[in-house]
Short mmCIF file of C-alpha atoms in Angstrom, two decimals:
data_model
loop_
_atom_site.label_atom_id
_atom_site.label_comp_id
_atom_site.label_asym_id
_atom_site.label_seq_id
_atom_site.Cartn_x
_atom_site.Cartn_y
_atom_site.Cartn_z
CA MET A 247 60.12 6.08 11.26
CA ALA A 248 63.65 4.77 11.05
CA SER A 249 64.30 1.41 11.40
CA ILE A 250 66.14 -0.25 14.44
CA TYR A 251 68.14 -2.28 11.97
CA ALA A 252 69.42 0.88 10.22
CA ARG A 253 71.20 1.98 13.58
CA ASN A 254 74.97 2.37 13.16
CA PRO A 255 76.16 1.35 16.46
CA ALA A 256 79.76 2.54 17.89
CA ALA A 257 82.74 0.04 17.79
CA VAL A 258 82.46 -1.98 21.05
CA THR A 259 85.69 -2.38 23.14
CA VAL A 260 86.19 -5.04 25.77
CA ARG A 261 88.53 -4.37 28.55
CA PRO A 262 89.03 -5.98 32.14
CA ALA A 263 86.85 -4.06 34.52
CA ARG A 264 88.00 -1.57 37.08
CA PRO A 265 86.60 -0.68 40.45
CA ASP A 266 85.14 2.39 38.94
CA ASP A 267 82.91 0.30 36.90
CA VAL A 268 80.95 -1.10 39.59
CA GLU A 269 77.86 1.42 39.54
CA ALA A 270 77.30 0.89 35.72
CA ILE A 271 77.88 -2.94 36.12
CA ARG A 272 75.20 -2.88 39.36
CA ALA A 273 72.74 -0.86 37.10
CA ILE A 274 72.84 -3.30 34.32
CA ARG A 275 72.64 -6.24 36.75
CA ASN A 276 69.90 -4.67 38.74
CA HIS A 277 67.85 -4.08 35.63
CA ALA A 278 68.14 -7.77 34.76
CA ILE A 279 67.03 -8.54 38.30
CA GLU A 280 63.92 -6.42 38.06
CA HIS A 281 62.80 -7.17 34.44
CA SER A 282 64.31 -10.55 33.44
CA THR A 283 64.76 -14.29 34.43
CA ALA A 284 68.48 -14.05 33.97
CA LEU A 285 68.91 -13.74 37.65
CA TRP A 286 66.97 -15.75 39.87
CA THR A 287 66.51 -13.16 42.77
CA GLN A 288 64.14 -10.35 43.27
CA THR A 289 66.18 -8.33 45.65
CA PRO A 290 68.35 -5.51 43.88
CA GLN A 291 72.33 -5.56 44.59
CA THR A 292 73.10 -2.82 46.86
CA SER A 293 76.15 -0.82 46.40
CA ALA A 294 77.95 -2.56 49.04
CA GLN A 295 76.91 -5.78 47.73
CA ALA A 296 78.52 -4.70 44.23
CA VAL A 297 81.41 -3.63 45.56
CA ALA A 298 82.05 -6.72 47.34
CA TRP A 299 80.92 -8.99 44.33
CA LEU A 300 83.04 -7.03 41.91
CA ALA A 301 86.17 -7.08 44.14
CA ALA A 302 86.04 -11.02 44.13
CA HIS A 303 86.15 -10.96 40.42
CA LEU A 304 88.89 -8.10 39.93
CA GLU A 305 90.93 -10.47 42.16
CA ARG A 306 90.64 -13.42 40.04
CA GLY A 307 90.86 -11.20 36.88
CA SER A 308 87.37 -12.88 35.73
CA ALA A 309 85.60 -9.65 35.04
CA PHE A 310 85.36 -7.64 31.86
CA VAL A 311 83.07 -4.65 30.61
CA ALA A 312 82.25 -3.80 26.94
CA GLU A 313 82.27 0.19 26.16
CA ALA A 314 80.31 1.80 23.27
CA ASP A 315 79.51 5.54 22.77
CA GLY A 316 81.45 6.14 26.04
CA GLU A 317 79.48 3.90 28.33
CA VAL A 318 79.79 0.55 29.70
CA ALA A 319 77.09 -1.46 27.28
CA GLY A 320 77.47 -4.90 29.13
CA PHE A 321 79.70 -6.81 31.31
CA ALA A 322 80.69 -10.64 31.93
CA VAL A 323 82.27 -12.44 34.62
CA TYR A 324 83.07 -15.94 35.37
CA GLY A 325 83.69 -17.39 38.96
CA PRO A 326 83.71 -20.73 40.71
CA TRP A 327 81.03 -23.36 39.54
CA ARG A 328 81.02 -24.92 42.90
CA GLU A 329 82.77 -24.02 45.92
CA LEU A 330 84.14 -27.69 46.60
CA ASP A 331 87.95 -28.15 45.79
CA GLY A 332 86.86 -30.87 43.42
CA TYR A 333 85.46 -28.35 41.19
CA ARG A 334 88.35 -25.69 41.21
CA HIS A 335 89.06 -26.47 37.38
CA THR A 336 85.21 -25.67 36.50
CA VAL A 337 84.00 -22.22 36.35
CA GLU A 338 80.52 -20.55 35.53
CA ASN A 339 79.92 -17.57 33.33
CA SER A 340 77.38 -14.40 33.12
CA VAL A 341 77.23 -12.24 30.50
CA TYR A 342 74.90 -9.15 30.37
CA VAL A 343 74.23 -6.29 28.02
CA ARG A 344 72.65 -2.91 28.71
CA GLU A 345 68.88 -2.77 27.70
CA GLY A 346 68.64 -1.26 24.28
CA ARG A 347 72.18 -2.26 23.31
CA HIS A 348 71.42 -6.10 22.15
CA GLY A 349 71.84 -7.25 18.72
CA PHE A 350 75.22 -5.46 18.00
CA GLY A 351 77.72 -7.95 19.24
CA ILE A 352 78.31 -6.90 22.49
CA GLY A 353 77.46 -10.21 24.08
CA SER A 354 79.62 -12.03 21.55
CA ALA A 355 82.49 -9.53 22.04
CA LEU A 356 82.21 -10.43 26.15
CA LEU A 357 81.95 -14.04 25.84
CA ALA A 358 85.02 -14.28 23.76
CA ALA A 359 86.99 -12.23 26.15
CA LEU A 360 85.79 -14.26 29.13
CA VAL A 361 86.45 -17.79 27.35
CA ALA A 362 89.86 -16.54 26.30
CA ALA A 363 90.66 -15.62 29.78
CA ALA A 364 89.28 -18.70 31.29
CA ARG A 365 91.66 -20.67 28.98
CA GLU A 366 94.51 -18.65 29.91
CA ALA A 367 93.92 -19.01 33.45
CA GLY A 368 94.21 -22.87 32.90
CA HIS A 369 90.51 -23.82 33.80
CA HIS A 370 89.22 -27.17 32.45
CA VAL A 371 85.54 -26.76 31.73
CA MET A 372 83.11 -23.37 31.50
CA ILE A 373 79.49 -23.66 32.41
CA ALA A 374 76.67 -21.71 31.37
CA GLY A 375 73.32 -21.85 33.54
CA ILE A 376 70.40 -20.26 31.48
CA GLU A 377 66.96 -20.15 32.01
CA ALA A 378 65.67 -22.35 29.44
CA GLY A 379 63.38 -19.97 27.94
CA ASN A 380 66.16 -17.52 27.19
CA THR A 381 66.86 -18.64 23.65
CA PRO A 382 69.31 -15.51 22.58
CA SER A 383 71.74 -16.79 25.33
CA ILE A 384 71.40 -20.36 24.50
CA ARG A 385 72.06 -19.27 20.89
CA LEU A 386 75.15 -17.07 21.75
CA HIS A 387 76.62 -19.99 23.88
CA GLU A 388 76.10 -22.45 21.06
CA ARG A 389 77.94 -20.09 18.79
CA PHE A 390 81.10 -20.45 20.76
CA GLY A 391 80.59 -24.19 21.16
CA PHE A 392 78.69 -24.66 24.38
CA GLN A 393 76.56 -27.88 24.19
CA HIS A 394 73.83 -28.96 25.84
CA ALA A 395 74.47 -30.73 29.15
CA GLY A 396 70.76 -30.93 30.35
CA THR A 397 67.78 -29.13 31.48
CA LEU A 398 66.86 -29.14 35.20
CA PRO A 399 62.74 -28.59 35.17
CA GLU A 400 61.12 -26.14 37.71
CA VAL A 401 64.52 -25.50 40.11
CA GLY A 402 63.74 -22.11 40.58
CA THR A 403 61.01 -19.36 40.51
CA LYS A 404 60.44 -15.69 39.67
CA PHE A 405 57.58 -13.57 38.83
CA GLY A 406 55.12 -16.14 40.03
CA ARG A 407 56.24 -18.95 37.77
CA TRP A 408 58.38 -22.14 38.02
CA LEU A 409 61.76 -21.67 35.69
CA ASP A 410 63.65 -24.57 34.03
CA LEU A 411 67.35 -24.21 34.18
CA THR A 412 69.63 -25.13 31.18
CA LEU A 413 73.06 -26.11 31.73
CA MET A 414 75.63 -25.71 28.86
CA ARG A 415 79.29 -26.75 28.79
CA LEU A 416 82.39 -25.56 27.04
CA PRO A 417 85.58 -27.65 27.29
CA LEU A 418 88.30 -25.07 27.64
CA SER A 419 91.42 -27.32 27.60
#
């Protein structure tokens, strides 16, 4: 049996997302909804919801995809952290990698593009809200200089259990 560590992944290319990426992004997002605590909902995103959600990110230039082996292997977006105008210089990020594609640097490539784009857009701080048990995501963000800002215990629920939210922040300017 071949070791998973012997896999030779294709080169990863990160590019701005396009409208025709919507179904690939929705598939990755819905897999996370159905199988993980990365998104705190149990309601899969419909095609119409996905189109509207992606359109908002495309309008502000805050959506990226990673391609490998001719397919979308992950996506990343940033958006407003809070809707009030006092928070207008703070954004929150989301990074998702297709099942079976973890461990090949896709998340790192996406987060690097996202941080660079947010800096270029003139944002001041990027926030990551991560389920406290998601150690790989926390470590990814730490590698990019995000610092732990606090953990809010039992503020969400999914799969019949309470979830803690770890907040991390990265100064962009």
